[in-house]
Amino acid sequence: MMNDGSALPSNHTDCQVVKVPHLVFFVLGMVSLGENLLVVLAVVRNKNLHSPMYMFICSLATFNTVSSLCKTWETLMMVFSDVGQLDSRGDSVRRVDDVIDALLCMSFIGCICSFLAIAVDRYVTIFHALRYHNIMTMRRAVAALAGIWALCGVAGAVMVAFCDAAVIKIFFIVLFLVSLLLILFLYVHMFLLARSHARKIAALPGSATPHRSLRGALTLTMLFGVFVVCWAPFFLHLLLLMVCVENPYCECYRSLFQLNLVLLMSHAAVDPAIYAFRSAELRHTFRKMLLCSDSPFCYKVKALFQ
């Protein structure tokens, strides 16, 4: 399991392993599960959201849903194991654990790929606005998502099957660093363009408010910052596992492994607030879903009480 002792330091250090209560993982898993399911249902139900950008957001939310569900189930298994109601050494439990770990790896890689796809989509929106609908068609978006899901599914299975191989950790780290650099390049380019536009508009007579593109660029900067804060500690842990095995200072950092997992799960809970709840169309859909104002079933229920 991803938060068991196998990834934690075992010797050569006086640092105590930080243990996060199961309740924290369970609550984070349930909150992120509910939020991301709400995003997926909103995109599926509202035809106005059937566009490439929202397809990528829906993909990200689906990966987050998978990771939240798996982590919640894994936490429940660990609770039952701790109270003696589940034999963690049994073959069936090990097979279930391998499936959960494969799905978790798949969802983590999928989140990175979906985040990159969203960055590319917004880059095309800003720099090729007039050709956006010709470049980013629904067919191409679906093909990109199919490729992402196929790649992540295979990668998740391979990573669990060969989890002890150093090349797996190298692949995970390289994927993160390459994606990070690409996203950084795209966002910096977008931010510079938005700031340039804002300065030109501010120089016009009667201009007193910041340009919308600058506010959008600031939002992108916030998205990138949250992504780095939540993901970088986990990949630093993987890097230290390879290049800094015996150093006591490195083992002290590795004792924080469960806190790194908390950050990863927190990102899954923060994603809907950043990507989805800032959209007026999504907020309108959420309101209709939560107030049950557009469902025939809800109309029938309301009619019964009138």
PDB file of C-alpha atoms in Angstrom:
ATOM      1  CA  MET A   1       0.000   0.000   0.000  1.00  0.00           C
ATOM      2  CA  MET A   2       1.160   3.471  -0.812  1.00  0.00           C
ATOM      3  CA  ASN A   3       1.183   4.724   2.761  1.00  0.00           C
ATOM      4  CA  ASP A   4       2.600   1.672   4.483  1.00  0.00           C
ATOM      5  CA  GLY A   5       6.051   1.358   5.940  1.00  0.00           C
ATOM      6  CA  SER A   6       7.743   0.142   2.788  1.00  0.00           C
ATOM      7  CA  ALA A   7       8.364   3.646   1.566  1.00  0.00           C
ATOM      8  CA  LEU A   8       9.560   4.988   4.869  1.00  0.00           C
ATOM      9  CA  PRO A   9      13.010   5.076   6.433  1.00  0.00           C
ATOM     10  CA  SER A  10      13.982   2.073   8.495  1.00  0.00           C
ATOM     11  CA  ASN A  11      17.348   2.900  10.018  1.00  0.00           C
ATOM     12  CA  HIS A  12      20.296   5.285  10.310  1.00  0.00           C
ATOM     13  CA  THR A  13      18.133   8.151  11.584  1.00  0.00           C
ATOM     14  CA  ASP A  14      16.694   9.458  14.811  1.00  0.00           C
ATOM     15  CA  CYS A  15      13.729  11.035  13.027  1.00  0.00           C
ATOM     16  CA  GLN A  16      10.388   9.546  13.952  1.00  0.00           C
ATOM     17  CA  VAL A  17       8.130   8.467  11.107  1.00  0.00           C
ATOM     18  CA  VAL A  18       5.182  10.841  10.863  1.00  0.00           C
ATOM     19  CA  LYS A  19       1.942   8.864  10.969  1.00  0.00           C
ATOM     20  CA  VAL A  20      -1.191  10.515   9.619  1.00  0.00           C
ATOM     21  CA  PRO A  21      -4.432   9.204  11.164  1.00  0.00           C
ATOM     22  CA  HIS A  22      -6.602   7.085   8.893  1.00  0.00           C
ATOM     23  CA  LEU A  23      -9.462   9.487   9.497  1.00  0.00           C
ATOM     24  CA  VAL A  24      -7.577  12.264   7.664  1.00  0.00           C
ATOM     25  CA  PHE A  25      -7.164  10.130   4.541  1.00  0.00           C
ATOM     26  CA  PHE A  26     -10.776   8.991   4.768  1.00  0.00           C
ATOM     27  CA  VAL A  27     -12.179  12.525   5.091  1.00  0.00           C
ATOM     28  CA  LEU A  28      -9.970  13.871   2.289  1.00  0.00           C
ATOM     29  CA  GLY A  29     -10.969  10.959   0.082  1.00  0.00           C
ATOM     30  CA  MET A  30     -14.697  11.450   0.683  1.00  0.00           C
ATOM     31  CA  VAL A  31     -14.553  15.235   0.175  1.00  0.00           C
ATOM     32  CA  SER A  32     -12.563  15.008  -3.072  1.00  0.00           C
ATOM     33  CA  LEU A  33     -14.744  12.112  -4.241  1.00  0.00           C
ATOM     34  CA  GLY A  34     -17.914  14.156  -3.783  1.00  0.00           C
ATOM     35  CA  GLU A  35     -16.470  17.297  -5.382  1.00  0.00           C
ATOM     36  CA  ASN A  36     -15.068  15.572  -8.448  1.00  0.00           C
ATOM     37  CA  LEU A  37     -18.174  13.441  -8.979  1.00  0.00           C
ATOM     38  CA  LEU A  38     -20.190  16.656  -8.969  1.00  0.00           C
ATOM     39  CA  VAL A  39     -17.929  18.097 -11.692  1.00  0.00           C
ATOM     40  CA  VAL A  40     -18.199  14.948 -13.834  1.00  0.00           C
ATOM     41  CA  LEU A  41     -21.989  14.848 -13.554  1.00  0.00           C
ATOM     42  CA  ALA A  42     -22.261  18.550 -14.339  1.00  0.00           C
ATOM     43  CA  VAL A  43     -20.206  18.237 -17.532  1.00  0.00           C
ATOM     44  CA  VAL A  44     -22.122  15.143 -18.633  1.00  0.00           C
ATOM     45  CA  ARG A  45     -25.567  16.667 -18.005  1.00  0.00           C
ATOM     46  CA  ASN A  46     -25.030  20.167 -19.413  1.00  0.00           C
ATOM     47  CA  LYS A  47     -24.696  20.156 -23.217  1.00  0.00           C
ATOM     48  CA  ASN A  48     -23.261  23.677 -23.078  1.00  0.00           C
ATOM     49  CA  LEU A  49     -20.206  22.150 -21.388  1.00  0.00           C
ATOM     50  CA  HIS A  50     -19.540  19.649 -24.166  1.00  0.00           C
ATOM     51  CA  SER A  51     -16.426  21.430 -25.401  1.00  0.00           C
ATOM     52  CA  PRO A  52     -12.721  20.444 -25.469  1.00  0.00           C
ATOM     53  CA  MET A  53     -11.795  22.551 -22.423  1.00  0.00           C
ATOM     54  CA  TYR A  54     -14.511  21.022 -20.251  1.00  0.00           C
ATOM     55  CA  MET A  55     -13.719  17.567 -21.599  1.00  0.00           C
ATOM     56  CA  PHE A  56     -10.185  17.952 -20.256  1.00  0.00           C
ATOM     57  CA  ILE A  57     -11.548  19.268 -16.941  1.00  0.00           C
ATOM     58  CA  CYS A  58     -13.923  16.291 -16.809  1.00  0.00           C
ATOM     59  CA  SER A  59     -11.000  13.941 -17.462  1.00  0.00           C
ATOM     60  CA  LEU A  60      -9.045  15.513 -14.619  1.00  0.00           C
ATOM     61  CA  ALA A  61     -12.054  15.187 -12.316  1.00  0.00           C
ATOM     62  CA  THR A  62     -12.515  11.549 -13.346  1.00  0.00           C
ATOM     63  CA  PHE A  63      -8.891  10.719 -12.552  1.00  0.00           C
ATOM     64  CA  ASN A  64      -9.320  12.479  -9.209  1.00  0.00           C
ATOM     65  CA  THR A  65     -12.501  10.484  -8.592  1.00  0.00           C
ATOM     66  CA  VAL A  66     -10.655   7.223  -9.224  1.00  0.00           C
ATOM     67  CA  SER A  67      -7.784   8.181  -6.909  1.00  0.00           C
ATOM     68  CA  SER A  68     -10.170   9.363  -4.167  1.00  0.00           C
ATOM     69  CA  LEU A  69     -12.249   6.200  -4.364  1.00  0.00           C
ATOM     70  CA  CYS A  70      -9.166   3.957  -4.309  1.00  0.00           C
ATOM     71  CA  LYS A  71      -7.539   5.821  -1.445  1.00  0.00           C
ATOM     72  CA  THR A  72     -10.751   5.712   0.593  1.00  0.00           C
ATOM     73  CA  TRP A  73     -11.101   1.984  -0.003  1.00  0.00           C
ATOM     74  CA  GLU A  74      -7.439   1.409   0.848  1.00  0.00           C
ATOM     75  CA  THR A  75      -7.866   3.377   4.080  1.00  0.00           C
ATOM     76  CA  LEU A  76     -10.838   1.207   5.054  1.00  0.00           C
ATOM     77  CA  MET A  77      -8.784  -1.921   4.362  1.00  0.00           C
ATOM     78  CA  MET A  78      -6.003  -0.644   6.617  1.00  0.00           C
ATOM     79  CA  VAL A  79      -8.476   0.151   9.392  1.00  0.00           C
ATOM     80  CA  PHE A  80      -9.920  -3.382   9.251  1.00  0.00           C
ATOM     81  CA  SER A  81      -6.382  -4.790   9.191  1.00  0.00           C
ATOM     82  CA  ASP A  82      -5.383  -2.783  12.262  1.00  0.00           C
ATOM     83  CA  VAL A  83      -8.342  -4.119  14.272  1.00  0.00           C
ATOM     84  CA  GLY A  84      -7.649  -7.688  13.199  1.00  0.00           C
ATOM     85  CA  GLN A  85     -10.650  -8.091  10.896  1.00  0.00           C
ATOM     86  CA  LEU A  86      -8.578  -8.425   7.728  1.00  0.00           C
ATOM     87  CA  ASP A  87      -5.455 -10.474   7.059  1.00  0.00           C
ATOM     88  CA  SER A  88      -3.179  -8.155   5.089  1.00  0.00           C
ATOM     89  CA  ARG A  89      -0.917 -11.093   4.197  1.00  0.00           C
ATOM     90  CA  GLY A  90      -3.658 -13.012   2.401  1.00  0.00           C
ATOM     91  CA  ASP A  91      -3.380 -13.572  -1.352  1.00  0.00           C
ATOM     92  CA  SER A  92      -6.768 -12.019  -2.106  1.00  0.00           C
ATOM     93  CA  VAL A  93      -5.928  -8.902  -0.110  1.00  0.00           C
ATOM     94  CA  ARG A  94      -2.584  -8.572  -1.893  1.00  0.00           C
ATOM     95  CA  ARG A  95      -4.269  -8.850  -5.287  1.00  0.00           C
ATOM     96  CA  VAL A  96      -6.812  -6.187  -4.343  1.00  0.00           C
ATOM     97  CA  ASP A  97      -3.986  -4.008  -3.045  1.00  0.00           C
ATOM     98  CA  ASP A  98      -2.104  -4.367  -6.349  1.00  0.00           C
ATOM     99  CA  VAL A  99      -5.205  -3.308  -8.280  1.00  0.00           C
ATOM    100  CA  ILE A 100      -5.678  -0.299  -6.006  1.00  0.00           C
ATOM    101  CA  ASP A 101      -2.031   0.739  -6.365  1.00  0.00           C
ATOM    102  CA  ALA A 102      -2.235   0.359 -10.161  1.00  0.00           C
ATOM    103  CA  LEU A 103      -5.339   2.568 -10.259  1.00  0.00           C
ATOM    104  CA  LEU A 104      -3.662   5.115  -7.990  1.00  0.00           C
ATOM    105  CA  CYS A 105      -0.573   5.261 -10.220  1.00  0.00           C
ATOM    106  CA  MET A 106      -2.827   5.538 -13.270  1.00  0.00           C
ATOM    107  CA  SER A 107      -4.797   8.393 -11.721  1.00  0.00           C
ATOM    108  CA  PHE A 108      -1.675  10.273 -10.573  1.00  0.00           C
ATOM    109  CA  ILE A 109      -0.147  10.107 -14.063  1.00  0.00           C
ATOM    110  CA  GLY A 110      -3.536  10.965 -15.549  1.00  0.00           C
ATOM    111  CA  CYS A 111      -3.810  14.083 -13.389  1.00  0.00           C
ATOM    112  CA  ILE A 112      -0.447  15.311 -14.680  1.00  0.00           C
ATOM    113  CA  CYS A 113      -1.403  14.596 -18.305  1.00  0.00           C
ATOM    114  CA  SER A 114      -4.832  16.215 -17.914  1.00  0.00           C
ATOM    115  CA  PHE A 115      -3.281  19.248 -16.273  1.00  0.00           C
ATOM    116  CA  LEU A 116      -0.884  19.524 -19.214  1.00  0.00           C
ATOM    117  CA  ALA A 117      -3.773  19.141 -21.686  1.00  0.00           C
ATOM    118  CA  ILE A 118      -5.657  21.976 -19.969  1.00  0.00           C
ATOM    119  CA  ALA A 119      -2.553  24.172 -20.179  1.00  0.00           C
ATOM    120  CA  VAL A 120      -2.188  23.446 -23.901  1.00  0.00           C
ATOM    121  CA  ASP A 121      -5.892  24.158 -24.483  1.00  0.00           C
ATOM    122  CA  ARG A 122      -5.662  27.537 -22.756  1.00  0.00           C
ATOM    123  CA  TYR A 123      -2.463  28.327 -24.635  1.00  0.00           C
ATOM    124  CA  VAL A 124      -4.230  27.706 -27.959  1.00  0.00           C
ATOM    125  CA  THR A 125      -7.182  29.783 -26.734  1.00  0.00           C
ATOM    126  CA  ILE A 126      -4.962  32.819 -26.108  1.00  0.00           C
ATOM    127  CA  PHE A 127      -2.433  32.612 -28.946  1.00  0.00           C
ATOM    128  CA  HIS A 128      -4.645  31.140 -31.681  1.00  0.00           C
ATOM    129  CA  ALA A 129      -8.040  32.484 -30.701  1.00  0.00           C
ATOM    130  CA  LEU A 130      -9.332  32.865 -34.266  1.00  0.00           C
ATOM    131  CA  ARG A 131      -8.310  29.325 -35.201  1.00  0.00           C
ATOM    132  CA  TYR A 132      -9.155  27.696 -31.875  1.00  0.00           C
ATOM    133  CA  HIS A 133     -12.255  25.818 -33.060  1.00  0.00           C
ATOM    134  CA  ASN A 134     -10.362  24.507 -36.091  1.00  0.00           C
ATOM    135  CA  ILE A 135      -7.363  23.393 -34.033  1.00  0.00           C
ATOM    136  CA  MET A 136      -9.088  22.101 -30.904  1.00  0.00           C
ATOM    137  CA  THR A 137     -12.003  20.091 -32.281  1.00  0.00           C
ATOM    138  CA  MET A 138     -14.066  17.650 -30.234  1.00  0.00           C
ATOM    139  CA  ARG A 139     -12.733  14.759 -32.325  1.00  0.00           C
ATOM    140  CA  ARG A 140      -9.142  15.710 -31.544  1.00  0.00           C
ATOM    141  CA  ALA A 141      -9.966  16.268 -27.875  1.00  0.00           C
ATOM    142  CA  VAL A 142     -11.583  12.819 -27.613  1.00  0.00           C
ATOM    143  CA  ALA A 143      -8.606  11.234 -29.411  1.00  0.00           C
ATOM    144  CA  ALA A 144      -6.192  12.984 -27.022  1.00  0.00           C
ATOM    145  CA  LEU A 145      -8.178  11.818 -23.995  1.00  0.00           C
ATOM    146  CA  ALA A 146      -8.329   8.251 -25.327  1.00  0.00           C
ATOM    147  CA  GLY A 147      -4.556   8.305 -25.723  1.00  0.00           C
ATOM    148  CA  ILE A 148      -4.077   9.723 -22.235  1.00  0.00           C
ATOM    149  CA  TRP A 149      -6.290   7.083 -20.606  1.00  0.00           C
ATOM    150  CA  ALA A 150      -4.683   4.228 -22.550  1.00  0.00           C
ATOM    151  CA  LEU A 151      -1.173   5.437 -21.718  1.00  0.00           C
ATOM    152  CA  CYS A 152      -2.004   5.948 -18.044  1.00  0.00           C
ATOM    153  CA  GLY A 153      -3.698   2.553 -17.744  1.00  0.00           C
ATOM    154  CA  VAL A 154      -0.683   0.740 -19.172  1.00  0.00           C
ATOM    155  CA  ALA A 155       1.750   2.867 -17.148  1.00  0.00           C
ATOM    156  CA  GLY A 156      -0.127   2.170 -13.905  1.00  0.00           C
ATOM    157  CA  ALA A 157      -0.047  -1.596 -14.455  1.00  0.00           C
ATOM    158  CA  VAL A 158       3.637  -1.583 -15.427  1.00  0.00           C
ATOM    159  CA  MET A 159       4.621   0.586 -12.467  1.00  0.00           C
ATOM    160  CA  VAL A 160       3.010  -1.819  -9.987  1.00  0.00           C
ATOM    161  CA  ALA A 161       4.386  -4.920 -11.727  1.00  0.00           C
ATOM    162  CA  PHE A 162       7.948  -3.548 -11.669  1.00  0.00           C
ATOM    163  CA  CYS A 163       7.696  -1.231  -8.660  1.00  0.00           C
ATOM    164  CA  ASP A 164      11.128  -2.223  -7.349  1.00  0.00           C
ATOM    165  CA  ALA A 165      12.929  -1.272 -10.564  1.00  0.00           C
ATOM    166  CA  ALA A 166      14.788   2.039 -10.519  1.00  0.00           C
ATOM    167  CA  VAL A 167      13.663   2.791 -14.084  1.00  0.00           C
ATOM    168  CA  ILE A 168      10.058   3.082 -12.868  1.00  0.00           C
ATOM    169  CA  LYS A 169      10.950   5.805 -10.382  1.00  0.00           C
ATOM    170  CA  ILE A 170      13.072   7.527 -13.054  1.00  0.00           C
ATOM    171  CA  PHE A 171      10.149   7.446 -15.491  1.00  0.00           C
ATOM    172  CA  PHE A 172       7.798   8.953 -12.913  1.00  0.00           C
ATOM    173  CA  ILE A 173      10.270  11.725 -12.030  1.00  0.00           C
ATOM    174  CA  VAL A 174      11.111  12.518 -15.673  1.00  0.00           C
ATOM    175  CA  LEU A 175       7.412  12.658 -16.543  1.00  0.00           C
ATOM    176  CA  PHE A 176       6.787  15.124 -13.732  1.00  0.00           C
ATOM    177  CA  LEU A 177       9.784  17.328 -14.588  1.00  0.00           C
ATOM    178  CA  VAL A 178       9.035  17.419 -18.331  1.00  0.00           C
ATOM    179  CA  SER A 179       5.375  18.205 -17.680  1.00  0.00           C
ATOM    180  CA  LEU A 180       6.374  20.833 -15.139  1.00  0.00           C
ATOM    181  CA  LEU A 181       8.712  22.561 -17.601  1.00  0.00           C
ATOM    182  CA  LEU A 182       6.140  22.489 -20.403  1.00  0.00           C
ATOM    183  CA  ILE A 183       3.406  23.887 -18.176  1.00  0.00           C
ATOM    184  CA  LEU A 184       5.784  26.535 -16.833  1.00  0.00           C
ATOM    185  CA  PHE A 185       6.724  27.601 -20.366  1.00  0.00           C
ATOM    186  CA  LEU A 186       3.080  27.811 -21.469  1.00  0.00           C
ATOM    187  CA  TYR A 187       1.921  29.714 -18.393  1.00  0.00           C
ATOM    188  CA  VAL A 188       4.833  32.176 -18.409  1.00  0.00           C
ATOM    189  CA  HIS A 189       4.217  32.869 -22.102  1.00  0.00           C
ATOM    190  CA  MET A 190       0.496  33.390 -21.442  1.00  0.00           C
ATOM    191  CA  PHE A 191       1.162  35.605 -18.426  1.00  0.00           C
ATOM    192  CA  LEU A 192       3.577  37.839 -20.347  1.00  0.00           C
ATOM    193  CA  LEU A 193       1.095  38.252 -23.177  1.00  0.00           C
ATOM    194  CA  ALA A 194      -1.747  39.069 -20.763  1.00  0.00           C
ATOM    195  CA  ARG A 195       0.385  41.617 -18.929  1.00  0.00           C
ATOM    196  CA  SER A 196       1.342  43.247 -22.214  1.00  0.00           C
ATOM    197  CA  HIS A 197      -2.321  43.520 -23.186  1.00  0.00           C
ATOM    198  CA  ALA A 198      -3.191  44.935 -19.772  1.00  0.00           C
ATOM    199  CA  ARG A 199      -0.551  47.660 -20.087  1.00  0.00           C
ATOM    200  CA  LYS A 200      -1.804  48.656 -23.529  1.00  0.00           C
ATOM    201  CA  ILE A 201      -5.387  48.882 -22.308  1.00  0.00           C
ATOM    202  CA  ALA A 202      -4.386  50.746 -19.145  1.00  0.00           C
ATOM    203  CA  ALA A 203      -2.732  53.390 -21.371  1.00  0.00           C
ATOM    204  CA  LEU A 204      -6.023  54.064 -23.137  1.00  0.00           C
ATOM    205  CA  PRO A 205      -8.113  57.049 -21.948  1.00  0.00           C
ATOM    206  CA  GLY A 206     -10.781  56.143 -19.408  1.00  0.00           C
ATOM    207  CA  SER A 207      -9.290  52.747 -18.556  1.00  0.00           C
ATOM    208  CA  ALA A 208      -9.520  52.269 -14.792  1.00  0.00           C
ATOM    209  CA  THR A 209      -9.900  48.544 -14.221  1.00  0.00           C
ATOM    210  CA  PRO A 210      -7.465  45.683 -14.807  1.00  0.00           C
ATOM    211  CA  HIS A 211      -7.892  43.803 -18.035  1.00  0.00           C
ATOM    212  CA  ARG A 212      -9.639  40.431 -17.809  1.00  0.00           C
ATOM    213  CA  SER A 213      -6.695  38.659 -19.440  1.00  0.00           C
ATOM    214  CA  LEU A 214      -4.410  39.779 -16.601  1.00  0.00           C
ATOM    215  CA  ARG A 215      -6.826  38.386 -14.027  1.00  0.00           C
ATOM    216  CA  GLY A 216      -6.926  35.179 -16.032  1.00  0.00           C
ATOM    217  CA  ALA A 217      -3.126  35.057 -16.089  1.00  0.00           C
ATOM    218  CA  LEU A 218      -3.032  35.494 -12.325  1.00  0.00           C
ATOM    219  CA  THR A 219      -5.454  32.581 -12.020  1.00  0.00           C
ATOM    220  CA  LEU A 220      -3.140  30.446 -14.154  1.00  0.00           C
ATOM    221  CA  THR A 221      -0.232  31.417 -11.914  1.00  0.00           C
ATOM    222  CA  MET A 222      -2.241  30.289  -8.883  1.00  0.00           C
ATOM    223  CA  LEU A 223      -3.072  26.984 -10.577  1.00  0.00           C
ATOM    224  CA  PHE A 224       0.565  26.318 -11.353  1.00  0.00           C
ATOM    225  CA  GLY A 225       1.660  27.244  -7.823  1.00  0.00           C
ATOM    226  CA  VAL A 226      -0.837  24.880  -6.202  1.00  0.00           C
ATOM    227  CA  PHE A 227       0.207  22.090  -8.558  1.00  0.00           C
ATOM    228  CA  VAL A 228       3.880  22.476  -7.649  1.00  0.00           C
ATOM    229  CA  VAL A 229       3.243  22.760  -3.901  1.00  0.00           C
ATOM    230  CA  CYS A 230       1.104  19.607  -3.833  1.00  0.00           C
ATOM    231  CA  TRP A 231       3.156  17.409  -6.159  1.00  0.00           C
ATOM    232  CA  ALA A 232       6.810  18.426  -5.751  1.00  0.00           C
ATOM    233  CA  PRO A 233       7.321  16.920  -2.235  1.00  0.00           C
ATOM    234  CA  PHE A 234       6.181  13.478  -3.437  1.00  0.00           C
ATOM    235  CA  PHE A 235       8.578  13.476  -6.390  1.00  0.00           C
ATOM    236  CA  LEU A 236      11.400  14.745  -4.199  1.00  0.00           C
ATOM    237  CA  HIS A 237      10.736  11.697  -2.019  1.00  0.00           C
ATOM    238  CA  LEU A 238      11.081   9.423  -5.069  1.00  0.00           C
ATOM    239  CA  LEU A 239      14.292  11.163  -6.085  1.00  0.00           C
ATOM    240  CA  LEU A 240      15.818  10.755  -2.620  1.00  0.00           C
ATOM    241  CA  LEU A 241      14.960   7.054  -2.678  1.00  0.00           C
ATOM    242  CA  MET A 242      17.352   6.666  -5.612  1.00  0.00           C
ATOM    243  CA  VAL A 243      20.195   9.111  -5.014  1.00  0.00           C
ATOM    244  CA  CYS A 244      20.280   9.469  -1.247  1.00  0.00           C
ATOM    245  CA  VAL A 245      19.677   6.084   0.341  1.00  0.00           C
ATOM    246  CA  GLU A 246      21.847   6.062   3.470  1.00  0.00           C
ATOM    247  CA  ASN A 247      22.073   9.763   4.331  1.00  0.00           C
ATOM    248  CA  PRO A 248      20.279  10.422   7.668  1.00  0.00           C
ATOM    249  CA  TYR A 249      19.030  13.834   6.512  1.00  0.00           C
ATOM    250  CA  CYS A 250      17.395  12.233   3.486  1.00  0.00           C
ATOM    251  CA  GLU A 251      15.831   9.585   5.683  1.00  0.00           C
ATOM    252  CA  CYS A 252      14.439  12.330   7.897  1.00  0.00           C
ATOM    253  CA  TYR A 253      12.695  13.790   4.877  1.00  0.00           C
ATOM    254  CA  ARG A 254      11.418  10.364   3.847  1.00  0.00           C
ATOM    255  CA  SER A 255       9.830  10.044   7.283  1.00  0.00           C
ATOM    256  CA  LEU A 256       7.322  12.661   6.040  1.00  0.00           C
ATOM    257  CA  PHE A 257       6.039  10.373   3.290  1.00  0.00           C
ATOM    258  CA  GLN A 258       2.464  10.253   4.566  1.00  0.00           C
ATOM    259  CA  LEU A 259       2.322  14.048   4.688  1.00  0.00           C
ATOM    260  CA  ASN A 260       3.299  14.048   1.012  1.00  0.00           C
ATOM    261  CA  LEU A 261       0.366  11.745   0.322  1.00  0.00           C
ATOM    262  CA  VAL A 262      -1.907  14.161   2.173  1.00  0.00           C
ATOM    263  CA  LEU A 263      -0.733  16.934  -0.140  1.00  0.00           C
ATOM    264  CA  LEU A 264      -1.467  14.786  -3.209  1.00  0.00           C
ATOM    265  CA  MET A 265      -4.986  14.051  -1.981  1.00  0.00           C
ATOM    266  CA  SER A 266      -5.503  17.702  -1.060  1.00  0.00           C
ATOM    267  CA  HIS A 267      -4.751  18.675  -4.640  1.00  0.00           C
ATOM    268  CA  ALA A 268      -7.552  16.362  -5.774  1.00  0.00           C
ATOM    269  CA  ALA A 269      -9.893  18.219  -3.419  1.00  0.00           C
ATOM    270  CA  VAL A 270      -8.672  21.678  -4.476  1.00  0.00           C
ATOM    271  CA  ASP A 271      -8.889  20.969  -8.220  1.00  0.00           C
ATOM    272  CA  PRO A 272     -12.681  21.382  -8.503  1.00  0.00           C
ATOM    273  CA  ALA A 273     -12.579  24.728  -6.711  1.00  0.00           C
ATOM    274  CA  ILE A 274      -9.850  26.020  -9.028  1.00  0.00           C
ATOM    275  CA  TYR A 275     -10.924  24.629 -12.392  1.00  0.00           C
ATOM    276  CA  ALA A 276     -14.660  24.242 -12.078  1.00  0.00           C
ATOM    277  CA  PHE A 277     -16.225  26.515  -9.502  1.00  0.00           C
ATOM    278  CA  ARG A 278     -14.742  29.595 -11.213  1.00  0.00           C
ATOM    279  CA  SER A 279     -16.868  28.838 -14.278  1.00  0.00           C
ATOM    280  CA  ALA A 280     -20.252  30.608 -14.308  1.00  0.00           C
ATOM    281  CA  GLU A 281     -21.756  27.856 -16.467  1.00  0.00           C
ATOM    282  CA  LEU A 282     -20.585  25.148 -14.075  1.00  0.00           C
ATOM    283  CA  ARG A 283     -21.816  27.073 -11.044  1.00  0.00           C
ATOM    284  CA  HIS A 284     -25.211  27.415 -12.688  1.00  0.00           C
ATOM    285  CA  THR A 285     -25.264  23.662 -13.376  1.00  0.00           C
ATOM    286  CA  PHE A 286     -24.235  22.872  -9.801  1.00  0.00           C
ATOM    287  CA  ARG A 287     -26.998  25.081  -8.477  1.00  0.00           C
ATOM    288  CA  LYS A 288     -29.600  23.329 -10.617  1.00  0.00           C
ATOM    289  CA  MET A 289     -28.306  19.897  -9.591  1.00  0.00           C
ATOM    290  CA  LEU A 290     -28.110  20.645  -5.866  1.00  0.00           C
ATOM    291  CA  LEU A 291     -31.492  22.377  -5.788  1.00  0.00           C
ATOM    292  CA  CYS A 292     -32.955  19.623  -7.955  1.00  0.00           C
ATOM    293  CA  SER A 293     -34.549  22.164 -10.274  1.00  0.00           C
ATOM    294  CA  ASP A 294     -34.150  20.518 -13.692  1.00  0.00           C
ATOM    295  CA  SER A 295     -34.856  16.839 -13.137  1.00  0.00           C
ATOM    296  CA  PRO A 296     -38.228  15.212 -14.041  1.00  0.00           C
ATOM    297  CA  PHE A 297     -37.837  12.984 -10.998  1.00  0.00           C
ATOM    298  CA  CYS A 298     -37.466  16.040  -8.772  1.00  0.00           C
ATOM    299  CA  TYR A 299     -40.573  17.593 -10.318  1.00  0.00           C
ATOM    300  CA  LYS A 300     -42.550  14.457  -9.461  1.00  0.00           C
ATOM    301  CA  VAL A 301     -41.235  14.443  -5.889  1.00  0.00           C
ATOM    302  CA  LYS A 302     -42.102  18.106  -5.439  1.00  0.00           C
ATOM    303  CA  ALA A 303     -45.568  17.500  -6.857  1.00  0.00           C
ATOM    304  CA  LEU A 304     -46.227  14.881  -4.207  1.00  0.00           C
ATOM    305  CA  PHE A 305     -45.735  17.428  -1.433  1.00  0.00           C
ATOM    306  CA  GLN A 306     -47.788  20.180  -3.031  1.00  0.00           C
TER     307      GLN A 306
END
